Each structure stands twice: as structure tokens, then as C-alpha cells.
XYZ file of C-alpha atoms in Angstrom:
476
model
C -17.547 30.098 2.870
C -16.551 31.916 6.435
C -18.128 35.535 6.009
C -14.921 37.170 7.451
C -12.940 35.932 4.594
C -12.505 38.484 1.743
C -12.045 37.554 -1.938
C -8.451 38.917 -1.629
C -7.542 36.756 1.235
C -9.130 33.675 -0.606
C -6.783 34.553 -3.672
C -3.600 34.937 -1.544
C -4.479 31.543 0.192
C -5.082 29.817 -3.212
C -2.032 31.069 -4.811
C -0.073 30.173 -1.982
C -1.082 26.646 -2.244
C -0.273 26.639 -5.989
C 3.077 27.997 -4.981
C 3.696 25.236 -2.340
C 2.745 22.314 -4.385
C 4.011 23.684 -7.573
C 7.687 21.874 -7.227
C 5.948 18.539 -6.285
C 3.219 18.658 -9.273
C 6.402 19.865 -11.681
C 8.494 16.980 -10.772
C 5.418 14.559 -11.407
C 4.813 16.217 -14.566
C 8.552 16.011 -15.666
C 8.614 12.321 -14.954
C 5.310 11.610 -16.840
C 6.937 13.152 -19.888
C 10.193 11.587 -19.794
C 12.329 14.191 -18.016
C 13.739 12.116 -15.120
C 16.675 12.513 -12.897
C 20.018 11.407 -14.426
C 21.302 7.948 -13.341
C 24.398 8.210 -11.278
C 27.640 9.047 -13.234
C 31.414 9.433 -11.933
C 32.464 12.948 -11.665
C 34.804 12.599 -14.537
C 31.894 11.289 -16.883
C 32.868 12.272 -20.618
C 30.145 13.062 -23.277
C 29.731 9.613 -24.291
C 28.680 8.542 -20.645
C 25.978 11.584 -20.755
C 24.721 10.475 -24.059
C 24.376 6.611 -22.435
C 22.555 8.400 -19.685
C 19.942 10.175 -21.859
C 19.345 6.875 -23.681
C 18.927 4.943 -20.627
C 15.586 6.686 -19.808
C 12.649 4.132 -20.362
C 9.673 5.898 -19.246
C 7.331 3.298 -17.771
C 4.985 5.623 -16.208
C 2.592 7.131 -19.146
C 1.460 3.221 -19.156
C 0.586 3.343 -15.374
C -1.658 6.052 -16.265
C -3.266 5.227 -19.572
C -3.994 1.420 -18.565
C -6.509 2.288 -15.828
C -7.709 5.527 -17.836
C -8.481 3.633 -20.723
C -11.028 1.515 -18.838
C -12.741 4.504 -17.444
C -15.505 5.835 -19.967
C -18.906 6.999 -18.816
C -21.623 6.174 -21.432
C -24.765 7.474 -19.783
C -26.573 8.792 -16.826
C -29.790 7.343 -14.650
C -31.451 9.949 -12.853
C -32.658 8.889 -9.278
C -36.323 9.227 -9.426
C -38.584 8.850 -12.211
C -41.810 9.437 -10.107
C -43.313 7.175 -7.446
C -40.101 6.426 -5.975
C -38.744 4.363 -8.868
C -35.397 4.983 -10.425
C -35.492 6.246 -13.774
C -34.174 4.290 -16.864
C -30.652 5.428 -18.357
C -31.630 7.426 -21.525
C -29.865 9.615 -24.027
C -32.652 12.109 -24.106
C -32.597 13.235 -20.647
C -31.459 16.843 -19.728
C -28.612 15.704 -18.067
C -27.153 13.729 -20.949
C -27.544 16.705 -23.477
C -25.462 18.752 -21.189
C -22.850 16.031 -21.406
C -23.012 16.140 -25.074
C -23.096 19.944 -25.348
C -19.893 19.838 -23.242
C -18.207 17.332 -25.639
C -17.474 15.123 -22.603
C -17.463 11.910 -24.399
C -13.877 12.923 -25.638
C -12.759 15.409 -23.097
C -13.615 13.037 -19.892
C -10.292 11.184 -20.686
C -8.164 14.128 -19.718
C -9.971 14.543 -16.543
C -9.143 11.016 -15.641
C -5.714 11.252 -16.689
C -4.994 14.308 -14.611
C -6.671 12.775 -11.511
C -4.173 9.515 -12.052
C -1.349 11.612 -12.728
C -1.451 14.490 -10.175
C -3.824 12.809 -7.657
C -6.754 15.298 -8.518
C -8.137 17.254 -11.400
C -11.086 19.746 -11.484
C -13.934 20.690 -13.727
C -15.890 23.966 -13.756
C -19.383 23.985 -14.636
C -20.613 27.380 -16.037
C -23.006 29.259 -18.249
C -21.736 30.613 -21.155
C -22.555 34.023 -22.811
C -25.027 32.384 -25.235
C -26.811 30.734 -22.173
C -25.711 27.298 -22.610
C -24.474 25.201 -19.582
C -20.961 23.443 -20.252
C -18.600 21.577 -18.097
C -14.820 21.777 -18.825
C -11.562 20.358 -17.210
C -9.006 22.128 -15.178
C -5.421 21.330 -14.756
C -4.142 20.623 -11.338
C -1.052 22.435 -12.247
C -3.079 25.679 -12.560
C -6.006 25.060 -10.121
C -6.714 24.613 -6.349
C -9.454 24.476 -4.201
C -10.172 25.287 -0.580
C -12.592 22.958 1.626
C -13.493 23.360 5.071
C -13.014 19.420 5.569
C -11.006 18.508 2.842
C -11.142 14.733 3.367
C -14.986 14.357 3.265
C -16.427 17.838 1.577
C -17.325 17.503 -2.156
C -18.251 21.193 -2.216
C -15.464 23.714 -1.951
C -15.959 27.100 -0.484
C -13.516 28.489 -3.124
C -11.371 27.738 -5.952
C -9.119 29.531 -8.403
C -7.509 28.622 -11.720
C -4.471 30.401 -13.203
C -5.318 31.619 -16.972
C -1.959 33.147 -17.596
C 1.068 33.134 -15.917
C 3.188 36.122 -15.534
C 6.005 36.623 -18.041
C 8.160 39.708 -17.723
C 6.276 42.741 -16.883
C 2.733 41.432 -17.931
C 1.131 40.197 -14.699
C -0.412 36.899 -14.328
C -4.397 36.317 -14.408
C -6.507 33.870 -12.614
C -10.499 33.201 -12.178
C -11.655 32.882 -8.416
C -15.144 31.360 -7.539
C -16.719 31.264 -4.209
C -20.339 30.151 -3.251
C -21.953 32.993 -5.098
C -19.523 34.987 -7.122
C -16.798 34.845 -9.641
C -13.820 37.275 -9.424
C -10.961 38.456 -11.880
C -7.714 38.066 -10.163
C -4.206 39.395 -11.424
C -0.939 38.833 -9.619
C 2.860 39.318 -10.198
C 4.039 36.078 -8.714
C 2.754 33.244 -6.866
C 4.587 34.246 -3.577
C 3.869 37.743 -4.060
C 0.985 38.732 -1.507
C 1.071 42.345 -2.109
C 0.791 42.216 -5.805
C -2.530 40.444 -5.996
C -5.724 42.396 -7.055
C -8.951 41.139 -7.113
C -11.769 42.845 -9.185
C -14.914 42.178 -11.499
C -17.301 40.283 -9.399
C -20.125 38.997 -10.846
C -22.736 36.050 -9.902
C -21.957 32.845 -11.419
C -25.624 31.600 -10.960
C -24.921 28.494 -8.711
C -25.986 28.351 -5.109
C -22.438 26.706 -4.410
C -18.957 26.977 -5.782
C -18.997 25.546 -9.517
C -15.728 23.806 -9.079
C -15.698 20.014 -8.747
C -12.538 17.779 -7.678
C -11.799 14.559 -8.980
C -9.531 12.838 -6.704
C -7.877 9.315 -7.544
C -7.150 8.612 -3.937
C -7.595 10.716 -0.770
C -6.841 10.081 2.781
C -8.674 11.530 5.877
C -6.165 14.323 5.949
C -7.478 15.450 2.611
C -4.179 14.604 0.708
C -4.523 13.088 -2.783
C -2.218 10.695 -4.440
C -1.842 9.936 -8.131
C -0.262 6.881 -9.462
C 3.118 8.514 -10.546
C 4.543 9.851 -7.429
C 5.206 6.356 -5.561
C 6.619 4.914 -8.596
C 9.391 7.485 -9.009
C 11.848 5.503 -6.969
C 11.274 2.457 -8.913
C 11.593 4.417 -12.101
C 14.751 5.828 -11.142
C 15.976 2.188 -10.274
C 14.884 0.922 -13.874
C 16.987 3.749 -15.487
C 19.861 2.987 -13.559
C 19.817 -0.474 -14.354
C 19.390 0.031 -18.128
C 22.343 2.583 -17.733
C 24.367 0.039 -16.291
C 23.364 -2.312 -19.018
C 24.457 0.224 -21.868
C 27.532 0.687 -20.117
C 28.723 -2.887 -20.164
C 27.156 -3.247 -23.467
C 29.096 -0.554 -24.934
C 32.487 -1.011 -23.141
C 32.507 -4.700 -22.023
C 30.275 -6.815 -24.374
C 33.188 -7.699 -26.721
C 36.307 -9.718 -26.406
C 39.422 -7.890 -25.864
C 42.627 -9.048 -27.814
C 45.930 -8.632 -25.792
C 49.619 -8.978 -26.910
C 52.468 -9.086 -24.633
C 56.330 -8.885 -25.619
C 55.695 -6.810 -28.790
C 56.299 -3.141 -29.194
C 53.326 -1.388 -30.949
C 54.071 0.187 -34.457
C 54.803 3.688 -34.386
C 54.414 6.555 -37.029
C 57.609 7.453 -38.721
C 58.996 10.409 -40.948
C 58.575 9.196 -44.750
C 61.930 10.812 -45.412
C 64.090 10.244 -42.639
C 62.468 7.083 -41.105
C 62.736 7.923 -37.678
C 59.653 7.783 -35.139
C 57.491 10.825 -34.732
C 57.172 12.110 -31.004
C 54.235 13.663 -29.603
C 54.227 16.755 -27.235
C 55.438 14.669 -24.332
C 58.194 13.005 -26.435
C 56.700 9.777 -26.712
C 56.565 8.034 -29.989
C 53.102 8.107 -31.760
C 51.627 4.674 -32.285
C 49.717 3.755 -35.528
C 46.181 2.632 -35.298
C 45.748 -0.969 -35.325
C 42.949 -2.175 -37.518
C 41.900 -5.694 -36.479
C 39.022 -7.586 -37.335
C 37.566 -11.053 -37.883
C 39.195 -11.376 -41.241
C 42.799 -10.364 -39.917
C 45.221 -12.772 -38.469
C 47.670 -11.969 -35.720
C 51.231 -13.280 -35.988
C 54.663 -12.331 -34.587
C 58.379 -13.241 -35.562
C 59.582 -13.084 -32.078
C 58.843 -16.433 -30.171
C 58.562 -14.684 -26.834
C 55.472 -12.911 -28.024
C 52.198 -14.138 -26.331
C 48.678 -13.705 -27.615
C 45.527 -13.554 -25.432
C 42.088 -12.035 -24.824
C 39.890 -10.755 -22.228
C 36.415 -12.147 -21.891
C 33.505 -10.137 -22.310
C 31.168 -9.071 -19.525
C 28.110 -11.109 -19.426
C 24.807 -9.147 -19.952
C 22.471 -11.743 -18.534
C 22.460 -10.590 -15.146
C 21.846 -7.080 -15.983
C 18.560 -8.248 -18.160
C 17.460 -10.126 -15.339
C 17.722 -6.995 -13.036
C 15.611 -5.170 -15.416
C 13.097 -7.845 -15.739
C 12.779 -7.796 -11.918
C 12.419 -4.222 -11.285
C 9.783 -3.961 -13.771
C 7.872 -6.766 -11.947
C 8.201 -4.722 -8.808
C 6.602 -1.883 -10.636
C 3.924 -3.980 -11.892
C 3.005 -5.541 -8.277
C 3.378 -2.091 -6.563
C 1.161 -0.378 -9.045
C -1.499 -3.200 -9.331
C -0.731 -3.443 -13.340
C -0.643 -6.998 -14.699
C 2.778 -7.898 -15.624
C 2.090 -8.627 -19.283
C 0.939 -5.173 -19.799
C 4.470 -4.211 -19.073
C 6.457 -7.303 -20.214
C 4.384 -8.048 -23.278
C 4.599 -11.885 -22.016
C 1.061 -13.075 -22.786
C 1.763 -16.310 -24.599
C 0.257 -19.701 -23.528
C -1.918 -18.015 -20.732
C -5.142 -19.658 -19.980
C -8.349 -17.800 -19.612
C -8.322 -18.244 -15.797
C -4.552 -17.219 -15.597
C -5.520 -14.218 -17.748
C -8.468 -13.278 -15.571
C -6.418 -13.640 -12.308
C -3.634 -11.460 -13.521
C -6.218 -8.885 -14.181
C -8.047 -9.165 -10.879
C -5.951 -6.505 -9.040
C -6.286 -4.227 -12.145
C -10.104 -4.262 -12.055
C -10.294 -3.749 -8.411
C -8.286 -0.618 -8.485
C -10.656 0.349 -11.624
C -13.636 -0.254 -9.691
C -12.144 2.023 -7.117
C -11.407 4.857 -9.450
C -15.018 4.663 -11.066
C -16.939 5.009 -7.402
C -14.769 8.317 -6.559
C -14.933 9.750 -10.239
C -18.556 8.675 -10.303
C -19.573 10.714 -7.307
C -17.767 13.629 -8.732
C -19.580 13.343 -12.039
C -22.974 13.182 -10.137
C -22.228 16.576 -8.680
C -21.395 18.142 -12.058
C -24.823 16.821 -13.284
C -26.805 18.483 -10.310
C -24.688 22.061 -11.031
C -25.423 21.686 -14.482
C -29.352 21.138 -13.674
C -29.377 23.936 -11.311
C -27.886 26.245 -13.691
C -30.327 25.017 -16.350
C -33.204 26.004 -13.948
C -34.131 22.129 -13.347
C -34.745 22.106 -9.646
C -35.886 18.480 -9.551
C -32.657 17.225 -10.863
C -30.458 19.688 -8.977
C -31.830 18.249 -5.923
C -31.325 14.515 -6.989
C -28.883 12.921 -4.964
C -30.122 9.460 -6.327
C -28.503 9.805 -9.652
C -25.580 7.576 -10.957
C -23.486 7.622 -13.845
C -23.207 4.656 -16.402
C -19.677 3.157 -17.126
C -19.220 1.251 -20.017
C -17.896 -2.431 -19.862
C -14.274 -2.324 -21.215
C -13.240 -5.559 -20.106
C -12.067 -7.793 -22.693
C -14.315 -10.710 -23.392
C -15.179 -12.814 -26.488
C -18.877 -12.359 -27.900
C -19.743 -16.318 -27.907
C -18.541 -16.447 -24.106
C -20.630 -13.699 -22.989
C -23.755 -14.628 -25.122
C -23.438 -18.248 -23.591
C -23.098 -16.760 -19.997
C -26.048 -14.300 -20.575
C -28.011 -17.090 -22.036
C -27.671 -19.141 -18.929
C -28.547 -16.304 -16.633
C -31.768 -15.866 -18.407
C -32.877 -19.643 -18.844
C -31.571 -20.971 -15.592
C -32.195 -17.919 -13.005
C -35.191 -16.554 -15.093
C -33.516 -13.109 -15.025
C -35.567 -10.885 -17.628
C -33.744 -10.904 -21.047
C -34.047 -7.243 -21.388
C -32.135 -6.854 -18.101
C -29.192 -8.573 -19.504
C -28.769 -6.537 -22.883
C -26.597 -3.955 -21.029
C -24.096 -6.502 -20.250
C -23.441 -7.538 -23.858
C -19.671 -6.492 -24.543
C -19.280 -3.177 -26.296
C -22.970 -2.118 -26.495
C -23.324 1.557 -26.171
C -26.222 3.475 -24.669
C -27.840 4.608 -27.805
C -27.730 0.978 -29.152
C -29.344 -0.298 -25.960
C -32.211 2.408 -26.631
C -32.533 1.372 -30.300
C -33.076 -2.241 -29.138
C -35.524 -1.367 -26.649
C -37.412 0.755 -29.508
C -37.287 -2.232 -31.899
C -38.435 -4.680 -29.163
C -41.491 -2.671 -28.450
C -42.575 -2.203 -32.211
C -42.089 -5.848 -32.285
C -44.381 -6.519 -29.380
C -46.768 -4.043 -30.539
C -47.032 -5.933 -33.720
C -47.129 -9.116 -32.127
C -49.967 -7.973 -29.997
C -52.179 -6.489 -32.835
C -51.711 -9.850 -34.882
C -52.533 -11.901 -31.886
C -55.576 -9.599 -31.393
C -56.652 -10.010 -35.063
C -56.590 -13.570 -34.669
C -58.594 -13.566 -31.678
C -61.257 -11.426 -33.238
C -61.485 -13.515 -36.482
C -63.470 -16.708 -36.299
C -61.507 -19.864 -37.065
C -62.611 -20.744 -40.717
C -61.322 -24.610 -39.945
C -64.032 -24.699 -37.198
C -66.968 -23.231 -39.289
C -69.319 -26.172 -40.644
C -68.762 -27.118 -44.322
C -71.697 -25.648 -46.794
C -72.697 -28.247 -49.288
C -74.112 -26.938 -52.584
C -77.561 -28.295 -53.180
């Protein structure tokens, strides 16, 4: 952090960033939760039109977030050095993994990924609790922002701020501010009120750098982050408009209209005088005509002509909705069968080809998020007093294999790798579908116990003379 920048100046800059990006992030949040812009309606639209507009909202955007997020699951951590320059094995008994479990990140990691995929970025803060335990928790992008000297390349911010309470009425808003050494308490009247900001209660947070870590789904060389929601808003609006047009046609034009010419409609009459009743404009009040499929139309006048107006075909609207959803799938790299539900008669090769683009996108997210988790582990090690792990830049997180494959197919492939290529069998255990880090460690322990028992049995056999090889003793 530049020495000349005061904590109050940092707070003003960070709150100004939240104010600048607030409207854009709020719009993304609204679209994620189904609060979309209304489709186009004529100025004279009535309540029925507005009801159809509300019903036309078909929110596909949560699926674009959930599909890759459900394939992101950290299942272990491998430190970079086990001594002698060799990589350490992944294990659940390490200090780093104990911090992970203590922070309950098995469940809470999903919220970090979903926030980053939705808004383009999310944050975590790693800190020591009052009880002396080091924990990591997620921070929302709607409340948190950070400053970087090089926003595109730096992984460490020189300052970060998160709002803990928004100003309501006369009560001031509250926030927490971190720099490289200290944490500050910030209060403010409004995000755009620079004079109403006060900074107080500085204390050491214990780390040698800002303890806030950014998780960016996609970042360019300008330091701008982009999630999966914002580029899809235009396509989502197109789908909503098409469905709105479909509902209009279905409501007003999907049935045949019976017509009759040369016949005056029946009118209401006074039961005593028999005269036609008139409305406020002097026109006869017509009687409602209750016509259905069980009624037959007839007229005594030979000049009366009956006819019908054809219904509006809905096939074109349905095809247009299908096309728009396919465009959404192509642009978002989501397999079409995830959105359309059309998975019948797909071969294994066709299904793999359809999943390829999604797999590549998930691999990109794993690379970006993995670097962020590695910084979190280093921060946790430093705050725990573990200097060697705090300086370990070779560690890596272990992602669980979430691809859908049959166990028989995987077993056959792994067996061929072991037999034909000579890959050690233990090295293939991690690739068994659904195996967790704990199960893998149990397998290793059981294998070592079996090896020990086998070695002991072999040693006993070698040490015991072969009874069959001894000469037979014949009693005299």
C-alpha cells in the first residue's frame, strides 16, 4: 500500500467503488432471482396483459450458474514439499486441511463459487477468531471490494472493505477495512457521502498482507471481472419476449372464433313492457351468448351466414423459443440437453461431445479458483504460525472428479492403464469415480496392513524349514 494513503482515503475509494458498481451488480442479482425487465407491451395494456407479462418470465440464468458450480468441489490439499524436494501426498491430517474443516468449507465453498460465477468475483477473508482459531469465510461481491496496484495480475490487494450493515434511516452504515497490517472499523452515512465517513479502532490482523482473497471467474488484462449472468441478459430478455408473445397468441388467438352475419344480436328487454333496455349511450344492451361445443347454431332468415376465424398457429412461437434456448446454450457453453431436457437416444460419444465445452469451462474455473484457495491456505498457515507452509507456493488443491461415468466403464479403463501401460495401481485409485480423500487414505492404510501381513507371512515361511524336504525317519 502506498505510504501516503491514509485509511480514511482508502475507505472513501472503496466505498466509491461499491457505489459505482452497485447498480450493475444489483441488476445482475435481480436477473439471477427472476426479477427481469418486463417484455414490451403497448401503452394501452390492461391488467390481463400485465398478468401475462409476469407469467412470461422464464428464468434460465440460475441454471447457467448452478451447472458449473456443481462440478466445483475441493476434496483435498497437497502441500508442495515433503522434504528432499519431493511433493507431499494429499492427506486429510495436514494443518491446512484442518483449517479447511474448521472453517466448514466443505459446504461453504459452493457459495464462494456461485458468487464468483454470478457477479464475476467474490471474496474470502482469513482471520484469527477471538478463541485463537484461524477461519476463512466468504464475502459477497455486493458488499465487498478491493484495491490492487495491478488489478489484472496481483493476487494480493493492498486494501479491502466489506459492508457489515447498510445505513437505514438515522443509523449509520458499518464496514470493516483491511490493509497490509491493520483492520479498521468504518462508519458512513451513505456510499456517495465522502464527508460522512469515519475510520477508527485500528488493530493488527496478524498477517503480513491483506487477508482478503479474490475469486474471479474471468478477468481480463484491464482487471475487469465478468460472470456468466451479465452476457446472457439480452438472450434472457429475448426468451421472455418470445414466451410473452406465445402466451398472448395462446390466450387470445388459439381458438376458433364463430362469426355470424345478417342477424341482429339478442338484447335485454324489460320483463313487463317487452321493450329493449338501453345503456348510457342509448344503445341496446346485448344478451351474453353462451355457446359451446354442445350447442347448435341456426337461424330462420335464409340470408344469415355462419362462419369462423381460424386460430393462430403456435408452432412458430414454440420453434422460436427452442431456437433462443439453443442460442443461450451455445453462447454460455452449456450442453443443450441440460436446458432442453432432450437426452433420449444419445450415445456415449455424442454425450461426451456435448459435454466437452462445459468441461473446458469448468477446467478454466478450477485453475482460477485453485490459485485463490492456495493463497487462502498460505494465509491460514501464516496466522497459525506455520512458517514453512506460509511460504509454500507449490501446494495445490485437489478437485473431486464430478464427471458422470459408469463404474464398470471406469474400472475397465483403469485396469487397462495398469496392465498395458504399467502405471502403478495405487496411482490410479484417485481416478475411481466418487472416491473421496478419506476413502483413499483408508485404502492406503488397508493396503499397507495387508502388505505388512503378507511380508510377515513370507518371512515366517522362509525362516521355517520345509517339512516336505526333510528325509523321512523310519522307526526301528
